[in-house]
C-alpha cells in the first residue's frame, strides 16, 4: 500500500489527539511523583475506574435523564478526587516517610483490588467485559461519538475533547504551580519537604492537595478513555501505565508542560509507526506490536541522549 | 536551658556534641526522647514544625536548605504564611537588611554565592516575623567578611527584640555577640554562664576556642 500525504497527515492528527489523552493521563502521575516521590502505580487503575464510572453513567443515567455521558468526565474527576484523597489519608500518608518501596507496593495492591472490582462488577454495577460490548457502551450512548471532518481529515469528537482538555487544563495547572501560593508550596515541598515544613508550610496538606489534584486528572482522563477505547478491567496496567511511564520520563519528572509535549510526541510516534507498519508486506503485519516496539526504541534513544528527559530536571536531584 | 526575649544565646561545643540535634529537637524535626520544650509557657514537644513557625519560632538550618528551583523572591515568599497582608512590608524589612537580595529577586537561588544564599536562608526565616530565631552554623562555608555581615544582621534583628539561639563552631565570634553561652558535651550541658565571663575562662578557652594555655 502506498503512503499518501493525506493518510500521513491524518496519522499525525490522530497522534496529536491521542497524545493529548496521554498527556492528560500522565500529568497526575507526574505531579504525584514529583511532589511526594510516590510512584502511584494504581494511576492506570484510577483511570480505568473513572472509565468504568462513565460507562455505568451511560448505561444507567443517560437513558433516563438524557444527559450526554460526555459530561460525566466532570463527575469522574470529582469522584477520583475523593478516591485519591481517601487513598492518601488512609494508605499513603501512613507509610510514605518510610521510603518509596512501601507506597509502591501499597498502590500496586490497590490496583489489583480495583482491577478485581472492575472485572467482577461493583455491587449492582455490571463488570467490564468488552466481549459483551460493555466496554464500548459509552460510545454508543454518547451524543458525541460522531467524528467530524475538517477538509479531508476526520477527527473523533471524544479524542478532540481529550486534546482540548490537555491543552487547556495542563497549562492552567502549570500556572497554578508557578503563580499561586499553594502551587509554590507544592513545588517547595517537592524540592525539599523538610525545608518546606520548617518554613511554615503544612506539607501534609500540600501532599494531600497534590494527590487529590493528580487523581482528579486521572478522573478526567478516565472519563475520556471510555469514549476513545474499548475499556477492559486490566487496561490500566496493560495499556495505560507503560505509556504513562514513557510520557512522564520523557517529559521530565514533575514538569507539567514537559508532560504535555511528551504526550504529543509519544502519540505521534505511535500513530505514525502504526501507519508505517500497515504499509509493510503482510508477513510483517503485527503492526500493533510494531508501533509499541518503535515507540520504546525511540524512548530509549532519547533517554540515551538526554537522561533527564526532554524538559525536566530528572530524578537526579 | 532557656533564652529570653531580646537575648542572644550561643551554644558551643565540639563536632557531634549535639548542637544541631538540639535545634532540630526544638524545631520538631527530630523526636525528643525526654525532657520538655516550652515556648511562651506552652509545651511544644511533638508539635509540627509549620505550627511552630506560626507561633513564632523560625529556623535557619545548617547548609541553608533553600528551594533550589525557585527564585530568591519565591524562596522568601515561602517563609511567610499563606495569608499575609504584610508580605510586602516584610519583604521591605529583609531587603533593608540585605539590599543585595532585592537586586537578585528574580535569580534562581542556586546562582547566588554562598554568602548570599545564607542571607536568603536568614531572610526566609525572618519572613515569618519570628519571636525566636534558631541559627545553626551560619558561618559554614562563608568568607570572614560575609560572616561579619551575617553577625551584624543578627545583632540588628536582636535589637528589635527577637530572641536568637546561635549554634556555632566559630565559637569565639558567637560568644562575643551573645549575652549567655551554653557549652554542650556529648549531648549534655557541660557549662553555662555569661558569655563575657566564659570568654575569659581559661578552661573554656583551652577546650573550645582553640587557645593554648
Short mmCIF file of C-alpha atoms in Angstrom, two decimals:
data_model
loop_
_atom_site.label_atom_id
_atom_site.label_comp_id
_atom_site.label_asym_id
_atom_site.label_seq_id
_atom_site.Cartn_x
_atom_site.Cartn_y
_atom_site.Cartn_z
CA UNK A 1 0.00 0.00 0.00
CA UNK A 2 1.40 3.35 -0.94
CA UNK A 3 1.64 6.02 1.67
CA UNK A 4 -0.27 9.14 0.67
CA UNK A 5 0.13 12.60 2.15
CA UNK A 6 -3.46 12.63 3.34
CA UNK A 7 -3.02 9.37 5.24
CA UNK A 8 0.21 10.62 6.74
CA UNK A 9 -1.30 13.90 7.92
CA UNK A 10 -4.33 12.01 9.22
CA UNK A 11 -1.95 9.84 11.24
CA UNK A 12 -0.24 12.97 12.56
CA UNK A 13 -3.60 14.43 13.57
CA UNK A 14 -4.69 11.18 15.23
CA UNK A 15 -1.34 11.04 17.02
CA UNK A 16 -1.71 14.58 18.34
CA UNK A 17 -5.25 13.90 19.55
CA UNK A 18 -4.22 10.62 21.14
CA UNK A 19 -1.18 12.42 22.58
CA UNK A 20 -3.44 14.88 24.35
CA UNK A 21 -5.09 11.96 26.08
CA UNK A 22 -1.69 10.51 27.00
CA UNK A 23 -0.56 13.82 28.47
CA UNK A 24 -3.77 14.13 30.48
CA UNK A 25 -3.28 10.59 31.78
CA UNK A 26 0.36 11.12 32.68
CA UNK A 27 0.16 14.60 34.23
CA UNK A 28 -1.40 13.44 37.50
CA UNK A 29 1.11 10.65 37.89
CA UNK A 30 3.93 13.09 37.23
CA UNK A 31 2.60 15.61 39.75
CA UNK A 32 2.24 12.99 42.49
CA UNK A 33 5.66 11.52 41.82
CA UNK A 34 7.26 14.95 41.63
CA UNK A 35 5.80 16.17 44.90
CA UNK A 36 5.87 13.18 47.18
CA UNK A 37 8.19 10.74 45.42
CA UNK A 38 5.31 8.26 45.47
CA UNK A 39 5.06 6.07 42.39
CA UNK A 40 1.32 5.66 42.26
CA UNK A 41 1.18 2.51 40.14
CA UNK A 42 -2.58 2.48 40.72
CA UNK A 43 -2.82 5.57 38.49
CA UNK A 44 -3.75 3.41 35.49
CA UNK A 45 -6.35 1.63 37.58
CA UNK A 46 -7.67 5.03 38.72
CA UNK A 47 -8.18 5.95 35.06
CA UNK A 48 -9.99 2.66 34.40
CA UNK A 49 -12.14 3.25 37.50
CA UNK A 50 -13.23 6.60 36.03
CA UNK A 51 -13.86 4.97 32.64
CA UNK A 52 -15.93 2.33 34.42
CA UNK A 53 -17.96 5.08 36.09
CA UNK A 54 -18.57 6.80 32.77
CA UNK A 55 -19.72 3.54 31.19
CA UNK A 56 -22.11 2.96 34.10
CA UNK A 57 -23.27 6.55 33.72
CA UNK A 58 -24.04 5.98 30.05
CA UNK A 59 -25.96 2.76 30.88
CA UNK A 60 -27.85 3.94 33.95
CA UNK A 61 -28.17 7.71 33.83
CA UNK A 62 -28.17 8.76 30.20
CA UNK A 63 -31.24 6.75 29.07
CA UNK A 64 -33.27 8.15 31.97
CA UNK A 65 -32.17 11.75 32.21
CA UNK A 66 -30.94 12.20 28.64
CA UNK A 67 -27.64 13.70 29.75
CA UNK A 68 -24.73 13.35 27.40
CA UNK A 69 -22.40 10.83 29.07
CA UNK A 70 -19.51 13.01 27.97
CA UNK A 71 -20.47 15.32 30.83
CA UNK A 72 -19.67 12.51 33.24
CA UNK A 73 -15.96 13.31 32.86
CA UNK A 74 -16.54 16.07 35.41
CA UNK A 75 -18.27 13.80 37.92
CA UNK A 76 -15.47 11.27 37.31
CA UNK A 77 -12.97 13.94 38.15
CA UNK A 78 -14.79 14.76 41.40
CA UNK A 79 -15.16 11.09 42.27
CA UNK A 80 -11.49 10.40 41.69
CA UNK A 81 -10.53 13.47 43.73
CA UNK A 82 -12.43 11.88 46.62
CA UNK A 83 -10.92 8.46 45.98
CA UNK A 84 -7.43 9.95 45.73
CA UNK A 85 -7.84 11.98 48.91
CA UNK A 86 -9.07 8.94 50.83
CA UNK A 87 -6.31 6.72 49.48
CA UNK A 88 -3.75 9.31 50.51
CA UNK A 89 -5.07 9.76 54.04
CA UNK A 90 -5.88 6.12 54.76
CA UNK A 91 -2.99 4.43 52.99
CA UNK A 92 -0.14 6.54 51.63
CA UNK A 93 0.19 9.07 54.46
CA UNK A 94 0.99 6.38 56.99
CA UNK A 95 3.78 4.81 55.00
CA UNK A 96 5.30 7.41 52.68
CA UNK A 97 8.01 8.51 55.12
CA UNK A 98 9.45 5.00 55.15
CA UNK A 99 10.84 5.31 51.63
CA UNK A 100 9.37 4.69 48.25
CA UNK A 101 9.03 0.89 48.34
CA UNK A 102 6.06 0.74 50.73
CA UNK A 103 3.84 3.18 48.75
CA UNK A 104 4.82 1.38 45.55
CA UNK A 105 3.68 -1.98 46.94
CA UNK A 106 0.58 -0.47 48.52
CA UNK A 107 -0.57 1.19 45.31
CA UNK A 108 0.26 -1.99 43.39
CA UNK A 109 -2.04 -3.88 45.74
CA UNK A 110 -4.66 -1.21 45.30
CA UNK A 111 -4.51 -1.54 41.52
CA UNK A 112 -5.06 -5.31 41.81
CA UNK A 113 -8.08 -4.67 44.02
CA UNK A 114 -9.51 -2.14 41.57
CA UNK A 115 -8.94 -4.50 38.64
CA UNK A 116 -10.73 -7.24 40.53
CA UNK A 117 -13.69 -4.97 41.18
CA UNK A 118 -13.82 -3.81 37.57
CA UNK A 119 -13.72 -7.35 36.19
CA UNK A 120 -16.32 -8.66 38.66
CA UNK A 121 -18.57 -5.66 38.93
CA UNK A 122 -19.09 -3.41 41.92
CA UNK A 123 -22.35 -4.05 43.74
CA UNK A 124 -25.21 -3.50 41.29
CA UNK A 125 -22.87 -2.24 38.56
CA UNK A 126 -22.05 -4.79 35.86
CA UNK A 127 -18.48 -5.87 35.20
CA UNK A 128 -16.30 -4.50 32.47
CA UNK A 129 -16.35 -7.07 29.73
CA UNK A 130 -15.67 -5.92 26.19
CA UNK A 131 -16.82 -9.24 24.74
CA UNK A 132 -20.30 -8.22 25.81
CA UNK A 133 -19.81 -4.80 24.37
CA UNK A 134 -19.99 -3.09 27.72
CA UNK A 135 -16.57 -1.58 27.21
CA UNK A 136 -17.77 0.16 24.11
CA UNK A 137 -21.13 1.11 25.56
CA UNK A 138 -20.22 4.67 26.41
CA UNK A 139 -19.54 5.35 22.76
CA UNK A 140 -22.93 4.13 21.60
CA UNK A 141 -24.79 6.20 24.13
CA UNK A 142 -22.84 9.34 23.58
CA UNK A 143 -24.27 12.17 21.57
CA UNK A 144 -20.65 13.00 20.83
CA UNK A 145 -19.45 9.71 19.47
CA UNK A 146 -19.50 11.12 15.98
CA UNK A 147 -16.44 12.11 14.08
CA UNK A 148 -16.33 15.44 12.35
CA UNK A 149 -14.45 16.44 9.30
CA UNK A 150 -12.00 19.26 8.66
CA UNK A 151 -11.02 19.27 5.00
CA UNK A 152 -10.04 15.73 4.14
CA UNK A 153 -9.32 14.84 7.80
CA UNK A 154 -11.53 13.08 10.29
CA UNK A 155 -11.48 13.91 13.98
CA UNK A 156 -13.18 11.75 16.53
CA UNK A 157 -15.02 14.04 18.88
CA UNK A 158 -14.08 12.47 22.21
CA UNK A 159 -10.43 12.38 21.15
CA UNK A 160 -10.60 16.01 20.11
CA UNK A 161 -12.09 16.80 23.51
CA UNK A 162 -9.20 14.99 25.24
CA UNK A 163 -6.82 17.08 23.16
CA UNK A 164 -8.58 20.32 24.07
CA UNK A 165 -8.72 19.33 27.76
CA UNK A 166 -5.00 18.61 27.78
CA UNK A 167 -4.12 21.86 26.03
CA UNK A 168 -6.33 23.87 28.39
CA UNK A 169 -6.03 22.07 31.74
CA UNK A 170 -2.30 21.36 31.83
CA UNK A 171 -1.14 24.94 31.19
CA UNK A 172 -3.63 26.08 33.86
CA UNK A 173 -2.08 23.55 36.23
CA UNK A 174 1.37 24.89 35.31
CA UNK A 175 0.22 28.45 36.02
CA UNK A 176 -1.23 27.32 39.33
CA UNK A 177 2.12 25.75 40.28
CA UNK A 178 4.19 28.75 39.27
CA UNK A 179 1.99 31.69 40.23
CA UNK A 180 -0.06 30.90 43.33
CA UNK A 181 1.00 30.42 46.95
CA UNK A 182 -0.45 26.92 47.09
CA UNK A 183 1.21 25.98 43.81
CA UNK A 184 4.55 27.28 45.03
CA UNK A 185 4.05 25.39 48.28
CA UNK A 186 3.60 22.23 46.20
CA UNK A 187 6.84 22.96 44.35
CA UNK A 188 8.70 23.82 47.56
CA UNK A 189 7.54 20.55 49.11
CA UNK A 190 8.71 18.61 46.06
CA UNK A 191 12.14 20.25 46.21
CA UNK A 192 12.76 19.81 49.96
CA UNK A 193 9.79 18.80 52.08
CA UNK A 194 11.61 19.27 55.38
CA UNK A 195 12.68 22.79 54.45
CA UNK A 196 9.10 23.47 53.35
CA UNK A 197 7.85 22.27 56.72
CA UNK A 198 10.21 24.45 58.81
CA UNK A 199 9.49 27.40 56.54
CA UNK A 200 5.90 27.22 57.75
CA UNK A 201 4.26 25.13 55.03
CA UNK A 202 1.82 22.45 56.15
CA UNK A 203 3.35 19.73 53.99
CA UNK A 204 0.72 17.15 54.89
CA UNK A 205 -1.95 19.43 53.44
CA UNK A 206 0.23 20.06 50.40
CA UNK A 207 0.72 16.34 49.76
CA UNK A 208 -2.99 15.74 50.16
CA UNK A 209 -3.69 18.56 47.69
CA UNK A 210 -1.26 17.15 45.12
CA UNK A 211 -2.67 13.63 45.49
CA UNK A 212 -6.21 14.95 45.05
CA UNK A 213 -5.22 17.04 42.03
CA UNK A 214 -3.33 14.18 40.42
CA UNK A 215 -6.23 11.80 40.97
CA UNK A 216 -8.76 14.30 39.63
CA UNK A 217 -6.69 14.44 36.45
CA UNK A 218 -6.87 10.63 36.29
CA UNK A 219 -10.65 11.00 36.55
CA UNK A 220 -10.77 13.42 33.64
CA UNK A 221 -8.56 11.15 31.53
CA UNK A 222 -10.56 8.08 32.52
CA UNK A 223 -13.89 9.55 31.51
CA UNK A 224 -12.48 10.31 28.07
CA UNK A 225 -10.85 6.87 27.90
CA UNK A 226 -14.31 5.32 27.95
CA UNK A 227 -15.12 7.06 24.66
CA UNK A 228 -11.89 6.57 22.81
CA UNK A 229 -11.03 2.97 23.67
CA UNK A 230 -12.59 -0.32 24.45
CA UNK A 231 -12.06 -0.45 28.19
CA UNK A 232 -11.00 -3.66 29.89
CA UNK A 233 -10.51 -4.22 33.60
CA UNK A 234 -6.75 -4.60 33.23
CA UNK A 235 -6.24 -1.78 30.73
CA UNK A 236 -4.75 0.35 33.49
CA UNK A 237 -1.73 -1.88 33.93
CA UNK A 238 -1.50 -3.32 30.46
CA UNK A 239 -2.19 -0.33 28.25
CA UNK A 240 -2.03 2.89 30.23
CA UNK A 241 0.74 2.56 32.80
CA UNK A 242 3.54 1.76 30.31
CA UNK A 243 2.59 4.74 28.16
CA UNK A 244 2.28 6.94 31.26
CA UNK A 245 5.77 5.97 32.39
CA UNK A 246 7.22 6.70 28.97
CA UNK A 247 5.50 10.09 28.77
CA UNK A 248 6.44 11.10 32.33
CA UNK A 249 10.09 10.15 31.96
CA UNK A 250 10.39 11.76 28.53
CA UNK A 251 8.72 14.93 29.73
CA UNK A 252 10.85 15.14 32.84
CA UNK A 253 9.54 14.19 36.28
CA UNK A 254 7.24 16.82 37.70
CA UNK A 255 7.33 19.03 34.60
CA UNK A 256 3.72 19.54 33.52
CA UNK A 257 4.43 21.28 30.22
CA UNK A 258 7.12 18.67 29.53
CA UNK A 259 4.45 16.01 30.06
CA UNK A 260 2.19 17.77 27.57
CA UNK A 261 4.90 17.91 24.90
CA UNK A 262 6.00 14.33 25.58
CA UNK A 263 2.37 13.18 25.33
CA UNK A 264 2.09 14.66 21.85
CA UNK A 265 5.44 13.19 20.85
CA UNK A 266 4.52 9.68 22.00
CA UNK A 267 1.06 9.95 20.41
CA UNK A 268 2.52 10.93 17.05
CA UNK A 269 5.28 8.31 17.17
CA UNK A 270 2.74 5.58 17.95
CA UNK A 271 0.28 6.62 15.30
CA UNK A 272 2.87 7.14 12.56
CA UNK A 273 4.57 3.85 13.35
CA UNK A 274 1.24 2.00 13.09
CA UNK A 275 0.75 3.63 9.71
CA UNK A 276 4.21 2.58 8.58
CA UNK A 277 3.57 -0.93 9.88
CA UNK A 278 0.42 -1.07 7.70
CA UNK A 279 2.45 -0.46 4.57
CA UNK A 280 4.78 -3.38 5.25
CA UNK A 281 4.40 -6.75 3.47
CA UNK A 282 1.83 -9.00 5.06
CA UNK A 283 4.30 -11.23 6.89
CA UNK A 284 5.29 -8.15 8.96
CA UNK A 285 1.71 -7.23 9.75
CA UNK A 286 1.99 -7.36 13.50
CA UNK A 287 1.55 -3.59 13.46
CA UNK A 288 0.10 -3.08 16.92
CA UNK A 289 3.22 -4.60 18.45
CA UNK A 290 5.47 -2.88 15.95
CA UNK A 291 4.07 0.50 16.99
CA UNK A 292 4.95 -0.13 20.65
CA UNK A 293 8.31 -1.52 19.61
CA UNK A 294 9.14 1.65 17.67
CA UNK A 295 7.86 3.85 20.48
CA UNK A 296 10.01 2.17 23.09
CA UNK A 297 13.04 2.19 20.79
CA UNK A 298 12.72 5.93 20.27
CA UNK A 299 12.18 6.32 24.00
CA UNK A 300 15.43 4.50 24.74
CA UNK A 301 17.34 6.55 22.16
CA UNK A 302 16.03 9.84 23.58
CA UNK A 303 16.96 8.79 27.10
CA UNK A 304 20.45 7.87 25.95
CA UNK A 305 20.89 11.38 24.59
CA UNK A 306 19.01 13.21 27.33
CA UNK A 307 18.84 11.11 30.51
CA UNK A 308 16.90 13.86 32.29
CA UNK A 309 14.05 13.73 29.84
CA UNK A 310 13.30 16.36 27.25
CA UNK A 311 12.34 19.17 29.58
CA UNK A 312 12.69 18.28 33.24
CA UNK A 313 15.43 18.21 35.76
CA UNK A 314 15.09 14.47 36.06
CA UNK A 315 15.22 12.23 39.08
CA UNK A 316 18.86 13.09 39.66
CA UNK A 317 18.04 15.86 42.11
CA UNK B 1 18.35 25.78 79.23
CA UNK B 2 16.48 28.92 78.34
CA UNK B 3 16.50 32.01 76.17
CA UNK B 4 14.56 35.17 76.94
CA UNK B 5 13.10 37.72 74.57
CA UNK B 6 15.78 40.14 73.44
CA UNK B 7 18.61 37.77 74.28
CA UNK B 8 21.29 36.24 72.10
CA UNK B 9 22.25 32.85 73.46
CA UNK B 10 25.10 30.88 71.91
CA UNK B 11 25.56 27.16 72.02
CA UNK B 12 29.08 25.93 71.61
CA UNK B 13 30.64 22.50 71.66
CA UNK B 14 32.73 20.13 69.65
CA UNK B 15 31.55 18.42 66.49
CA UNK B 16 28.90 15.88 67.44
CA UNK B 17 28.22 17.45 70.82
CA UNK B 18 24.56 17.79 69.87
CA UNK B 19 24.22 21.43 68.83
CA UNK B 20 22.32 20.69 65.64
CA UNK B 21 20.25 17.98 67.29
CA UNK B 22 19.25 20.44 69.98
CA UNK B 23 17.98 22.96 67.43
CA UNK B 24 16.24 20.25 65.40
CA UNK B 25 14.51 18.99 68.53
CA UNK B 26 13.24 22.46 69.34
CA UNK B 27 12.02 22.79 65.75
CA UNK B 28 10.19 19.44 65.91
CA UNK B 29 12.37 17.88 63.21
CA UNK B 30 13.60 15.08 65.44
CA UNK B 31 11.59 13.36 68.13
CA UNK B 32 12.63 14.09 71.71
CA UNK B 33 13.50 11.14 73.94
CA UNK B 34 12.62 13.00 77.10
CA UNK B 35 12.52 16.40 78.65
CA UNK B 36 10.26 19.26 77.86
CA UNK B 37 10.37 22.09 75.35
CA UNK B 38 8.36 25.10 76.40
CA UNK B 39 7.71 28.17 74.30
CA UNK B 40 5.95 31.13 75.91
CA UNK B 41 4.56 28.89 78.61
CA UNK B 42 3.24 26.18 76.26
CA UNK B 43 4.73 22.73 75.92
CA UNK B 44 5.63 22.24 72.26
CA UNK B 45 7.12 18.74 72.17
CA UNK B 46 5.79 16.89 69.14
CA UNK B 47 4.22 19.98 67.55
CA UNK B 48 4.62 20.06 63.75
CA UNK B 49 7.36 22.41 62.53
CA UNK B 50 4.97 24.52 60.45
CA UNK B 51 2.87 25.15 63.56
CA UNK B 52 5.96 26.25 65.48
CA UNK B 53 6.68 28.74 62.69
CA UNK B 54 3.14 30.06 63.05
CA UNK B 55 3.56 30.64 66.80
CA UNK B 56 6.85 32.46 66.36
CA UNK B 57 9.86 30.16 66.06
CA UNK B 58 11.93 30.33 62.89
CA UNK B 59 14.86 28.18 61.92
CA UNK B 60 17.89 28.63 59.69
CA UNK B 61 19.34 25.17 59.20
CA UNK B 62 22.89 24.10 58.70
CA UNK B 63 23.55 24.05 54.96
CA UNK B 64 20.76 26.60 54.30
CA UNK B 65 18.28 24.21 52.64
CA UNK B 66 16.89 26.70 50.13
CA UNK B 67 14.42 25.65 47.45
CA UNK B 68 16.87 25.17 44.58
CA UNK B 69 14.46 25.52 41.66
CA UNK B 70 12.99 28.76 42.92
CA UNK B 71 13.99 32.38 42.65
CA UNK B 72 15.15 34.46 45.61
CA UNK B 73 11.75 36.14 45.76
CA UNK B 74 9.89 32.80 45.75
CA UNK B 75 12.12 31.42 48.49
CA UNK B 76 11.39 34.49 50.62
CA UNK B 77 7.66 34.23 49.93
CA UNK B 78 7.62 30.65 51.20
CA UNK B 79 8.83 31.91 54.59
CA UNK B 80 5.69 33.99 55.10
CA UNK B 81 2.29 32.47 55.85
CA UNK B 82 -0.23 31.84 53.07
CA UNK B 83 -2.48 34.72 54.02
CA UNK B 84 -0.10 37.50 54.84
CA UNK B 85 -1.31 41.05 54.22
CA UNK B 86 2.05 42.39 55.42
CA UNK B 87 4.07 40.35 52.98
CA UNK B 88 5.32 43.44 51.13
CA UNK B 89 6.34 45.20 54.33
CA UNK B 90 8.21 42.10 55.45
CA UNK B 91 9.95 41.89 52.08
CA UNK B 92 10.99 45.52 52.53
CA UNK B 93 12.37 44.76 56.01
CA UNK B 94 14.56 41.91 54.77
CA UNK B 95 15.61 43.90 51.70
CA UNK B 96 16.73 46.70 54.02
CA UNK B 97 18.77 44.16 55.97
CA UNK B 98 20.19 42.52 52.82
CA UNK B 99 19.94 45.01 49.91
CA UNK B 100 21.69 42.55 47.58
CA UNK B 101 18.70 40.20 47.80
CA UNK B 102 16.44 42.81 46.26
CA UNK B 103 18.75 43.06 43.25
CA UNK B 104 18.79 39.26 43.00
CA UNK B 105 15.00 38.89 43.43
CA UNK B 106 14.35 37.05 40.18
CA UNK B 107 17.50 34.94 40.05
CA UNK B 108 17.44 31.28 40.93
CA UNK B 109 18.98 30.86 44.37
CA UNK B 110 21.50 28.37 43.01
CA UNK B 111 23.15 31.19 41.03
CA UNK B 112 23.98 33.07 44.25
CA UNK B 113 27.24 32.93 46.21
CA UNK B 114 27.39 31.01 49.48
CA UNK B 115 27.18 34.21 51.49
CA UNK B 116 24.16 35.42 49.55
CA UNK B 117 22.48 32.03 49.95
CA UNK B 118 22.99 32.26 53.70
CA UNK B 119 21.34 35.69 53.56
CA UNK B 120 18.36 34.17 51.71
CA UNK B 121 18.07 31.46 54.37
CA UNK B 122 18.05 34.03 57.18
CA UNK B 123 15.71 36.33 55.27
CA UNK B 124 13.32 33.43 54.58
CA UNK B 125 13.18 32.71 58.31
CA UNK B 126 12.59 36.40 59.07
CA UNK B 127 9.63 36.50 56.66
CA UNK B 128 7.73 34.57 59.35
CA UNK B 129 8.32 37.53 61.71
CA UNK B 130 9.57 35.22 64.45
CA UNK B 131 9.86 35.93 68.16
CA UNK B 132 12.71 33.50 68.32
CA UNK B 133 15.30 32.66 65.67
CA UNK B 134 17.31 29.44 65.69
CA UNK B 135 20.53 29.61 63.69
CA UNK B 136 22.59 26.51 63.00
CA UNK B 137 26.18 27.15 61.90
CA UNK B 138 25.53 30.31 59.91
CA UNK B 139 29.31 30.71 59.37
CA UNK B 140 29.58 27.45 57.44
CA UNK B 141 31.17 27.99 54.02
CA UNK B 142 31.21 31.77 54.42
CA UNK B 143 34.12 34.12 53.99
CA UNK B 144 35.02 36.11 57.12
CA UNK B 145 33.59 39.23 55.51
CA UNK B 146 30.30 37.52 54.68
CA UNK B 147 30.12 36.09 58.19
CA UNK B 148 30.66 39.57 59.69
CA UNK B 149 27.73 40.78 57.58
CA UNK B 150 25.59 37.96 58.95
CA UNK B 151 26.73 38.74 62.50
CA UNK B 152 25.78 42.40 62.15
CA UNK B 153 22.33 41.39 60.91
CA UNK B 154 21.88 39.01 63.83
CA UNK B 155 22.67 41.90 66.18
CA UNK B 156 20.23 44.14 64.34
CA UNK B 157 17.43 41.55 64.48
CA UNK B 158 18.11 41.04 68.15
CA UNK B 159 17.83 44.76 68.87
CA UNK B 160 14.27 44.53 67.51
CA UNK B 161 13.53 42.18 70.39
CA UNK B 162 13.92 38.80 68.70
CA UNK B 163 15.49 36.08 70.84
CA UNK B 164 18.36 34.41 68.99
CA UNK B 165 19.71 30.94 69.64
CA UNK B 166 23.02 30.54 67.84
CA UNK B 167 24.81 27.22 67.45
CA UNK B 168 28.25 27.89 66.10
CA UNK B 169 31.62 26.26 65.59
CA UNK B 170 33.30 29.63 65.29
CA UNK B 171 32.64 29.87 68.98
CA UNK B 172 34.63 32.97 69.84
CA UNK B 173 32.77 35.28 67.49
CA UNK B 174 29.43 33.77 68.53
CA UNK B 175 30.23 34.27 72.20
CA UNK B 176 31.32 37.85 71.62
CA UNK B 177 27.91 38.85 70.33
CA UNK B 178 25.85 36.73 72.73
CA UNK B 179 24.64 37.51 76.21
CA UNK B 180 24.90 33.98 77.53
CA UNK B 181 26.55 30.76 76.40
CA UNK B 182 25.83 27.09 76.90
CA UNK B 183 28.63 24.57 76.42
CA UNK B 184 27.44 21.19 75.11
CA UNK B 185 29.37 17.98 75.56
CA UNK B 186 28.04 14.60 74.42
CA UNK B 187 24.51 15.91 74.33
CA UNK B 188 24.59 17.42 77.81
CA UNK B 189 25.05 20.93 79.09
CA UNK B 190 28.59 20.89 80.42
CA UNK B 191 28.66 24.51 81.40
CA UNK B 192 26.84 27.78 81.05
CA UNK B 193 27.15 31.37 82.02
CA UNK B 194 27.52 34.91 80.82
CA UNK B 195 29.42 34.92 77.54
CA UNK B 196 31.81 37.63 78.76
CA UNK B 197 32.83 35.50 81.70
CA UNK B 198 33.15 32.23 79.75
CA UNK B 199 35.22 34.01 77.11
CA UNK B 200 37.81 34.71 79.78
CA UNK B 201 37.55 31.31 81.44
CA UNK B 202 40.89 29.56 80.74
CA UNK B 203 39.22 26.11 80.71
CA UNK B 204 36.69 27.13 78.05
CA UNK B 205 39.37 28.93 76.05
CA UNK B 206 41.55 25.85 76.03
CA UNK B 207 38.80 23.34 75.26
CA UNK B 208 36.60 25.23 72.78
CA UNK B 209 38.31 28.29 71.46
CA UNK B 210 41.47 26.58 70.37
CA UNK B 211 43.64 28.79 72.53
CA UNK B 212 46.66 27.10 74.15
CA UNK B 213 47.22 27.53 77.85
#
